[in-house]
Coordinates of N, CA, C and O and ligand atoms in Angstrom, one line a residue:
M1 N -145.7 94.7 49.6 CA -147.2 94.7 50.0 C -147.3 94.6 51.4 O -146.6 94.0 52.1
S2 N -148.4 95.3 52.1 CA -148.6 95.3 53.5 C -149.5 94.2 53.9 O -150.2 93.5 53.2
C3 N -149.5 93.9 55.3 CA -150.2 92.8 55.8 C -151.7 93.1 55.9 O -152.5 92.1 56.1
K4 N -152.1 94.4 55.7 CA -153.6 94.5 55.7 C -154.2 94.2 54.4 O -155.4 94.2 54.3
E5 N -153.5 93.9 53.4 CA -154.0 93.5 52.1 C -154.5 92.1 52.2 O -153.9 91.1 52.5
T6 N -155.8 92.0 51.8 CA -156.5 90.7 51.9 C -156.7 90.1 50.5 O -157.1 88.9 50.4
V7 N -156.6 90.9 49.4 CA -156.7 90.3 48.1 C -155.4 90.9 47.3 O -155.2 92.1 47.4
R8 N -154.7 90.0 46.7 CA -153.5 90.4 46.0 C -153.7 90.1 44.5 O -154.0 88.9 44.2
V9 N -153.3 91.0 43.7 CA -153.5 90.9 42.2 C -152.1 91.1 41.5 O -151.5 92.2 41.8
L10 N -151.8 90.2 40.7 CA -150.5 90.3 39.9 C -151.0 90.4 38.4 O -151.6 89.6 37.8
L11 N -150.4 91.4 37.7 CA -150.7 91.7 36.4 C -149.5 91.4 35.5 O -148.4 91.7 35.8
V12 N -149.8 90.5 34.5 CA -148.6 89.9 33.7 C -148.7 90.2 32.2 O -149.8 90.0 31.6
C13 N -147.6 90.5 31.6 CA -147.4 90.6 30.2 C -146.2 89.9 29.8 O -145.7 89.1 30.6
L14 N -145.6 90.2 28.6 CA -144.3 89.5 28.3 C -143.1 90.1 28.9 O -142.4 89.5 29.6
G15 N -143.0 91.4 28.7 CA -141.8 92.1 29.0 C -141.8 92.8 30.4 O -140.7 93.2 30.9
N16 N -143.0 93.1 30.9 CA -143.3 94.0 32.1 C -142.7 95.3 32.0 O -142.2 95.9 32.9
I17 N -142.8 95.9 30.7 CA -142.4 97.3 30.5 C -143.4 98.1 29.8 O -143.3 99.3 29.8
C18 N -144.4 97.4 29.2 CA -145.5 98.2 28.5 C -146.8 97.9 29.1 O -147.4 98.8 30.0
R19 N -147.5 96.7 28.8 CA -148.9 96.6 29.2 C -149.0 96.3 30.7 O -149.9 97.0 31.4
S20 N -148.2 95.5 31.4 CA -148.5 95.1 32.8 C -148.2 96.3 33.8 O -148.8 96.5 34.6
P21 N -147.1 97.1 33.5 CA -146.9 98.3 34.3 C -148.1 99.3 34.1 O -148.5 100.0 35.1
T22 N -148.5 99.4 32.9 CA -149.6 100.3 32.7 C -150.8 99.9 33.5 O -151.5 100.7 34.1
A23 N -151.0 98.7 33.4 CA -152.2 98.0 34.1 C -152.0 98.2 35.7 O -152.9 98.5 36.4
H24 N -150.8 97.9 36.1 CA -150.4 98.1 37.6 C -150.7 99.6 38.0 O -151.3 99.9 39.1
G25 N -150.2 100.6 37.2 CA -150.4 102.0 37.6 C -151.9 102.4 37.7 O -152.4 103.0 38.6
V26 N -152.6 102.0 36.6 CA -153.9 102.3 36.4 C -154.8 101.7 37.6 O -155.7 102.4 38.2
L27 N -154.5 100.4 37.7 CA -155.4 99.7 38.7 C -155.2 100.3 40.1 O -156.1 100.4 40.9
E28 N -154.0 100.6 40.4 CA -153.6 101.0 41.8 C -154.3 102.4 42.0 O -154.8 102.7 43.1
H29 N -154.2 103.2 40.9 CA -154.9 104.5 40.9 C -156.4 104.4 41.2 O -157.0 105.2 42.0
R30 N -156.9 103.6 40.4 CA -158.5 103.5 40.5 C -158.9 102.8 41.9 O -159.9 103.2 42.5
L31 N -158.0 102.0 42.4 CA -158.3 101.3 43.7 C -158.2 102.4 44.8 O -159.1 102.4 45.7
Q32 N -157.2 103.2 44.7 CA -157.1 104.3 45.6 C -158.2 105.3 45.6 O -158.7 105.7 46.6
E33 N -158.7 105.6 44.4 CA -159.9 106.5 44.2 C -161.1 105.8 44.8 O -161.9 106.6 45.4
A34 N -161.2 104.5 44.8 CA -162.3 103.8 45.3 C -162.3 103.6 46.8 O -163.2 103.0 47.5
G35 N -161.1 103.8 47.4 CA -160.8 103.5 48.8 C -160.6 102.1 49.1 O -160.7 101.6 50.3
L36 N -160.2 101.3 48.2 CA -160.1 99.9 48.5 C -158.5 99.6 48.8 O -157.8 99.1 48.0
D37 N -158.2 100.1 50.0 CA -156.8 100.0 50.4 C -156.4 98.6 50.8 O -155.2 98.3 51.2
W38 N -157.3 97.7 50.8 CA -157.0 96.3 51.2 C -156.6 95.3 50.0 O -156.4 94.1 50.1
V39 N -156.6 96.0 48.8 CA -156.2 95.3 47.6 C -154.7 95.6 47.2 O -154.4 96.8 47.1
G40 N -153.9 94.6 47.2 CA -152.5 94.8 46.7 C -152.3 94.5 45.3 O -152.9 93.6 44.8
V41 N -151.4 95.3 44.6 CA -151.2 95.2 43.2 C -149.7 95.0 42.9 O -148.9 95.7 43.5
D42 N -149.3 94.2 42.0 CA -148.0 94.1 41.5 C -148.0 93.7 40.0 O -149.1 93.4 39.5
S43 N -146.9 93.8 39.3 CA -146.9 93.3 37.9 C -145.5 92.7 37.7 O -144.6 92.7 38.4
A44 N -145.6 91.8 36.6 CA -144.3 91.0 36.2 C -144.6 90.5 34.8 O -145.6 90.6 34.2
G45 N -143.3 90.1 34.3 CA -143.3 89.6 32.9 C -143.1 88.2 32.8 O -142.4 87.5 33.7
T46 N -143.5 87.5 31.8 CA -143.2 86.0 31.6 C -141.8 85.9 31.1 O -141.2 84.8 31.3
A47 N -141.2 86.9 30.5 CA -139.8 86.9 30.0 C -138.9 87.7 30.8 O -139.3 88.5 31.6
A48 N -137.6 87.4 30.7 CA -136.5 88.2 31.5 C -135.9 89.2 30.8 O -134.8 89.7 31.2
Y49 N -136.3 89.7 29.6 CA -135.6 90.7 28.7 C -135.2 91.9 29.4 O -134.3 92.5 29.0
H50 N -136.1 92.4 30.3 CA -136.0 93.9 30.7 C -135.9 93.9 32.2 O -136.3 94.9 32.8
L51 N -135.4 92.9 32.8 CA -135.3 92.9 34.2 C -134.7 94.2 34.9 O -133.7 94.6 34.4
G52 N -135.4 94.7 35.9 CA -134.9 96.0 36.6 C -135.1 97.2 35.8 O -134.7 98.3 36.4
K53 N -135.6 97.2 34.6 CA -135.8 98.4 33.9 C -137.2 99.2 34.2 O -138.2 98.4 34.6
A54 N -137.1 100.5 34.0 CA -138.4 101.2 34.2 C -139.2 100.9 33.0 O -138.8 100.5 32.0
P55 N -140.6 101.3 33.1 CA -141.4 101.0 32.0 C -140.9 101.8 30.8 O -140.3 102.8 30.8
D56 N -141.4 101.3 29.6 CA -141.1 102.0 28.3 C -141.5 103.4 28.4 O -142.7 103.7 28.8
A57 N -140.7 104.3 27.8 CA -141.0 105.8 27.9 C -142.3 106.1 27.3 O -143.1 107.1 27.7
R58 N -142.8 105.3 26.2 CA -144.0 105.7 25.5 C -145.2 105.3 26.4 O -146.3 105.9 26.4
S59 N -145.1 104.3 27.2 CA -146.1 103.8 28.2 C -146.2 104.9 29.3 O -147.3 105.4 29.6
T60 N -145.0 105.3 29.8 CA -145.0 106.3 30.9 C -145.7 107.6 30.5 O -146.4 108.3 31.2
A61 N -145.3 108.0 29.2 CA -145.9 109.3 28.6 C -147.4 109.2 28.5 O -148.2 110.1 28.8
A62 N -147.9 108.1 27.9 CA -149.4 107.9 27.7 C -150.1 107.8 29.0 O -151.1 108.5 29.1
A63 N -149.5 107.2 30.0 CA -150.2 107.1 31.3 C -150.2 108.5 31.9 O -151.3 108.9 32.6
A64 N -149.1 109.2 31.9 CA -149.0 110.6 32.5 C -150.1 111.4 32.0 O -150.6 112.3 32.8
Q65 N -150.5 111.4 30.7 CA -151.5 112.2 30.2 C -152.9 112.0 30.8 O -153.8 112.8 30.6
R66 N -153.0 110.8 31.4 CA -154.2 110.4 32.1 C -154.0 110.5 33.6 O -154.8 109.9 34.4
G67 N -153.0 111.0 34.1 CA -152.8 111.4 35.5 C -152.3 110.1 36.2 O -152.5 110.1 37.5
V68 N -151.7 109.2 35.6 CA -151.2 107.9 36.2 C -149.7 107.8 36.0 O -149.1 107.9 35.0
K69 N -149.0 107.7 37.2 CA -147.5 107.7 37.3 C -147.0 106.3 37.2 O -147.4 105.3 37.9
L70 N -146.0 106.1 36.3 CA -145.5 104.7 36.1 C -143.9 104.6 36.4 O -143.4 103.5 36.6
A71 N -143.3 105.8 36.5 CA -141.8 105.8 36.4 C -141.1 105.1 37.5 O -140.0 104.7 37.4
H72 N -141.9 104.9 38.7 CA -141.2 104.3 39.8 C -141.2 102.7 39.7 O -140.5 102.1 40.6
L73 N -141.9 102.3 38.8 CA -142.0 100.7 38.7 C -140.8 100.1 38.0 O -140.1 100.8 37.2
R74 N -140.5 98.9 38.4 CA -139.3 98.2 37.7 C -139.6 96.8 37.3 O -140.4 96.1 38.0
A75 N -139.1 96.4 36.1 CA -139.6 95.1 35.6 C -139.0 93.9 36.4 O -137.8 94.0 36.8
R76 N -139.8 92.9 36.6 CA -139.3 91.6 37.2 C -140.1 90.5 36.4 O -141.0 90.8 35.7
Q77 N -139.5 89.3 36.6 CA -140.1 88.2 36.0 C -141.0 87.5 37.0 O -140.8 87.5 38.2
V78 N -142.0 86.7 36.4 CA -142.9 85.9 37.2 C -142.1 84.8 37.9 O -141.2 84.2 37.2
V79 N -142.3 84.5 39.1 CA -141.6 83.4 39.8 C -142.6 82.5 40.4 O -143.8 82.8 40.6
A80 N -142.2 81.2 40.7 CA -143.1 80.1 41.2 C -143.8 80.5 42.3 O -145.1 80.3 42.5
A81 N -143.1 81.3 43.3 CA -143.8 81.8 44.5 C -145.0 82.7 44.3 O -145.9 82.8 45.2
D82 N -145.0 83.4 43.1 CA -146.1 84.2 42.9 C -147.5 83.4 42.9 O -148.5 84.1 43.2
F83 N -147.5 82.2 42.6 CA -148.8 81.5 42.4 C -149.3 81.1 43.8 O -150.5 80.8 43.8
D84 N -148.5 81.3 44.9 CA -149.1 81.2 46.2 C -149.2 82.5 46.9 O -149.8 82.6 48.0
T85 N -148.6 83.6 46.4 CA -148.6 84.9 47.0 C -149.8 85.7 46.6 O -150.4 86.5 47.3
F86 N -150.2 85.5 45.4 CA -151.3 86.3 44.8 C -152.6 85.4 44.7 O -152.6 84.3 44.4
D87 N -153.7 86.1 44.7 CA -155.1 85.6 44.7 C -155.5 85.5 43.2 O -156.1 84.5 42.8
L88 N -155.2 86.6 42.5 CA -155.5 86.7 41.1 C -154.2 87.0 40.3 O -153.6 87.9 40.7
I89 N -154.0 86.1 39.3 CA -152.9 86.5 38.3 C -153.5 86.7 37.0 O -154.2 85.9 36.4
L90 N -153.4 87.9 36.4 CA -154.1 88.3 35.3 C -153.3 88.6 34.1 O -152.4 89.5 34.1
A91 N -153.5 87.8 33.0 CA -152.6 87.8 31.9 C -153.2 88.9 30.9 O -154.3 89.0 30.7
M92 N -152.3 89.6 30.1 CA -152.7 90.5 29.2 C -153.2 89.9 27.9 O -154.1 90.4 27.2
D93 N -152.6 88.8 27.5 CA -153.0 88.1 26.3 C -153.0 86.6 26.4 O -152.5 86.1 27.5
A94 N -153.4 85.9 25.4 CA -153.7 84.4 25.5 C -152.3 83.7 25.5 O -152.2 82.7 26.2
Q95 N -151.2 84.3 25.0 CA -149.9 83.6 25.1 C -149.4 83.8 26.6 O -149.0 82.7 27.0
N96 N -149.6 84.9 27.1 CA -149.2 85.0 28.6 C -150.0 84.1 29.4 O -149.4 83.5 30.3
L97 N -151.3 83.9 29.1 CA -152.0 82.9 29.9 C -151.6 81.6 29.8 O -151.5 80.9 30.7
D98 N -151.2 81.1 28.6 CA -150.7 79.8 28.4 C -149.4 79.6 29.1 O -149.2 78.7 29.7
D99 N -148.5 80.6 29.0 CA -147.2 80.5 29.6 C -147.4 80.5 31.2 O -146.7 79.7 31.9
L100 N -148.3 81.2 31.7 CA -148.6 81.2 33.1 C -149.1 79.8 33.6 O -148.7 79.4 34.6
R101 N -150.0 79.3 32.8 CA -150.7 78.0 33.2 C -149.6 76.9 33.1 O -149.7 75.9 33.9
E102 N -148.6 77.1 32.2 CA -147.5 76.1 32.2 C -146.7 76.2 33.4 O -146.2 75.1 33.8
M103 N -146.5 77.4 33.9 CA -145.6 77.6 35.0 C -146.2 77.3 36.3 O -145.5 77.0 37.4
A104 N -147.6 77.3 36.4 CA -148.2 77.2 37.8 C -148.0 75.9 38.4 O -148.3 74.8 37.8
P105 N -147.5 75.9 39.7 CA -147.4 74.7 40.4 C -148.9 74.1 40.6 O -149.8 74.8 40.8
S106 N -148.9 72.7 40.6 CA -150.2 72.1 40.8 C -150.8 72.5 42.2 O -150.0 72.5 43.2
G107 N -152.0 72.7 42.4 CA -152.6 73.1 43.7 C -152.4 74.4 44.2 O -152.6 74.7 45.3
C108 N -151.9 75.3 43.2 CA -151.6 76.6 43.8 C -152.8 77.5 44.1 O -154.0 77.1 43.7
L109 N -152.6 78.5 44.9 CA -153.6 79.4 45.4 C -154.3 80.2 44.3 O -155.5 80.3 44.3
A110 N -153.5 80.7 43.4 CA -153.9 81.8 42.5 C -154.9 81.4 41.4 O -154.8 80.2 41.0
S111 N -155.9 82.2 41.1 CA -156.8 82.0 40.0 C -156.0 82.7 38.8 O -155.7 83.9 38.9
V112 N -155.7 82.1 37.7 CA -155.1 82.6 36.7 C -156.0 82.8 35.5 O -156.6 81.9 35.0
R113 N -156.2 84.2 35.1 CA -157.2 84.5 34.1 C -156.7 85.6 33.1 O -155.7 86.2 33.4
L114 N -157.6 85.9 32.1 CA -157.2 87.0 31.3 C -157.8 88.4 32.0 O -158.9 88.4 32.5
F115 N -157.0 89.3 32.0 CA -157.4 90.6 32.6 C -158.6 91.2 31.9 O -159.5 91.7 32.6
M116 N -158.8 91.0 30.6 CA -159.9 91.5 29.9 C -161.2 90.8 30.2 O -162.3 91.2 29.9
D117 N -161.2 89.8 31.0 CA -162.4 89.0 31.5 C -163.2 90.0 32.4 O -164.4 89.8 32.5
F118 N -162.5 91.0 32.9 CA -163.1 92.0 33.8 C -163.8 93.2 33.0 O -164.4 94.1 33.5
A119 N -163.6 93.1 31.6 CA -164.3 94.1 30.8 C -165.2 93.4 29.7 O -164.9 93.4 28.6
P120 N -166.2 92.7 30.2 CA -167.0 91.8 29.3 C -167.7 92.6 28.1 O -167.9 92.0 27.0
D121 N -167.8 93.9 28.2 CA -168.4 94.7 27.1 C -167.3 95.2 26.1 O -167.7 95.6 25.0
A122 N -166.1 95.0 26.3 CA -165.0 95.4 25.4 C -165.1 94.5 24.1 O -165.6 93.4 24.1
T123 N -164.7 95.0 23.0 CA -164.7 94.3 21.8 C -163.5 93.3 21.6 O -163.6 92.5 20.6
V124 N -162.6 93.3 22.5 CA -161.5 92.5 22.4 C -161.3 91.7 23.7 O -161.8 92.3 24.7
S125 N -160.6 90.6 23.7 CA -160.4 89.9 25.0 C -159.0 89.8 25.4 O -158.7 89.3 26.5
E126 N -158.2 90.5 24.6 CA -156.7 90.6 24.8 C -156.2 92.1 24.9 O -156.8 92.8 24.2
V127 N -155.3 92.4 25.6 CA -154.5 93.7 25.5 C -153.4 93.5 24.4 O -152.4 92.8 24.8
P128 N -153.4 94.0 23.2 CA -152.4 93.7 22.3 C -151.1 94.4 22.6 O -151.1 95.5 23.2
D129 N -150.0 93.7 22.3 CA -148.6 94.2 22.5 C -148.3 95.4 21.7 O -148.3 95.2 20.5
P130 N -148.1 96.5 22.3 CA -147.8 97.8 21.6 C -146.3 98.0 21.3 O -146.0 99.0 20.6
Y131 N -145.4 97.1 21.6 CA -144.0 97.5 21.7 C -143.5 97.8 20.4 O -142.6 98.6 20.3
Y132 N -143.8 97.1 19.3 CA -143.3 97.3 17.9 C -144.1 98.3 17.2 O -143.8 98.5 15.9
G133 N -145.2 98.9 17.7 CA -146.1 99.7 17.0 C -145.9 101.2 17.3 O -144.9 101.6 17.9
G134 N -146.9 102.0 16.9 CA -146.9 103.4 17.2 C -147.6 103.9 18.4 O -148.1 103.1 19.2
V135 N -147.7 105.2 18.5 CA -148.3 105.7 19.7 C -149.8 105.3 19.9 O -150.2 105.1 21.1
S136 N -150.6 105.0 18.8 CA -152.0 104.6 19.0 C -152.1 103.3 19.8 O -153.1 103.2 20.5
G137 N -151.1 102.5 19.6 CA -151.1 101.2 20.4 C -151.0 101.4 21.9 O -151.6 100.7 22.6
F138 N -150.3 102.4 22.3 CA -150.2 102.8 23.7 C -151.4 103.4 24.3 O -151.7 103.1 25.4
E139 N -152.1 104.0 23.4 CA -153.4 104.7 23.8 C -154.5 103.6 24.0 O -155.3 103.6 24.9
Q140 N -154.4 102.7 23.0 CA -155.4 101.5 23.0 C -155.2 100.7 24.3 O -156.1 100.3 25.0
V141 N -153.9 100.4 24.7 CA -153.5 99.7 25.9 C -154.2 100.4 27.1 O -154.9 99.8 27.9
L142 N -154.1 101.7 27.1 CA -154.7 102.5 28.3 C -156.1 102.4 28.2 O -156.7 102.1 29.3
D143 N -156.8 102.4 27.1 CA -158.2 102.4 27.1 C -158.7 101.0 27.6 O -159.7 100.9 28.3
L144 N -158.0 99.9 27.1 CA -158.5 98.5 27.5 C -158.2 98.3 28.9 O -159.0 97.7 29.7
V145 N -157.0 98.8 29.5 CA -156.7 98.7 30.9 C -157.6 99.4 31.8 O -158.0 99.0 32.9
E146 N -158.0 100.6 31.3 CA -159.0 101.4 32.1 C -160.3 100.6 32.2 O -161.0 100.5 33.3
A147 N -160.8 100.0 31.2 CA -162.0 99.3 31.1 C -161.9 98.1 32.0 O -162.9 97.8 32.9
A148 N -160.9 97.3 31.9 CA -160.7 96.1 32.9 C -160.5 96.5 34.3 O -161.1 95.8 35.1
S149 N -159.8 97.6 34.5 CA -159.6 98.0 35.9 C -160.9 98.4 36.6 O -161.2 98.1 37.7
A150 N -161.7 99.1 35.8 CA -163.1 99.6 36.2 C -163.9 98.4 36.7 O -164.5 98.3 37.7
G151 N -163.9 97.3 35.8 CA -164.6 96.1 36.0 C -164.1 95.4 37.3 O -164.8 94.9 38.1
L152 N -162.8 95.3 37.4 CA -162.2 94.5 38.5 C -162.5 95.3 39.8 O -162.8 94.7 40.8
V153 N -162.3 96.7 39.9 CA -162.6 97.5 41.0 C -164.0 97.2 41.5 O -164.3 97.0 42.6
D154 N -164.9 97.2 40.5 CA -166.4 97.0 40.8 C -166.7 95.6 41.5 O -167.3 95.6 42.5
Q155 N -166.0 94.6 40.8 CA -166.2 93.3 41.4 C -165.5 93.2 42.8 O -166.1 92.5 43.7
L156 N -164.3 93.7 43.0 CA -163.7 93.8 44.2 C -164.6 94.4 45.3 O -164.8 93.9 46.4
H157 N -165.1 95.6 45.0 CA -166.0 96.3 45.8 C -167.2 95.5 46.2 O -167.7 95.6 47.4
R158 N -167.7 94.8 45.3 CA -168.9 94.0 45.7 C -168.6 92.6 46.2 O -169.5 91.8 46.5
G159 N -167.4 92.3 46.2 CA -166.9 91.0 46.8 C -167.2 89.8 45.9 O -167.4 88.7 46.5
V160 N -167.3 90.0 44.6 CA -167.7 88.9 43.7 C -166.6 88.6 42.5 O -166.9 88.1 41.6
W161 N -165.4 89.0 43.0 CA -164.2 88.8 42.1 C -163.8 87.4 41.8 O -163.1 87.1 40.8
R162 N -164.2 86.4 42.7 CA -163.6 85.1 42.6 C -164.1 84.4 41.4 O -164.8 83.8 40.9
Ligands
4NP201 P1 -144.9 94.2 27.1 O1 -144.3 94.6 25.8 O2 -145.0 92.7 27.1 O3 -146.3 94.8 27.1 O4 -144.0 94.7 28.2 C1 -143.2 94.1 25.3 C2 -141.9 94.6 25.7 C3 -140.7 94.1 25.2 C4 -140.7 93.1 24.1 C5 -142.0 92.6 23.7 C6 -143.2 93.1 24.3 N1 -139.6 92.7 23.6 O5 -139.7 91.8 22.7 O6 -138.4 93.1 24.1

């Protein structure tokens, strides 16, 4: 991330190969469209199962259909330093949120929340894990991530994201 970034957002799921890289690609794309080049984005997993791997091919294919590229991303695990590097750490589901809160050093900088908090009109509050399901789960991830990204971009634009 570059030094002109004044707000840094970390998107987190379990494996960092399906939901959070999808959110990473979509949010970056929407920020670029909105001209918010002062917002930095990264993603990570709470687990170490897939370190160094590219996103799941099903996520990459579903995102590509919506004009979002994911193939350059590589999985990494959340580390303690992330809690002082990022302003916002956004969990895809409640288990990810619990795991993050358990890892968070006391007095850390980051605000740790659910990503879907930024889509208050959505019918769900979590992005469900699509890994063991079919193609429709990957489409649902994109729909939810698009909604939360739109809400977050709007709040960042208006300076009310805290
Ligand atoms: P993600 O999906 O947390 O959205 O990246 C998963 C990826 C891999 C596994 C579980 C969820 N896994 O058990 O390997």
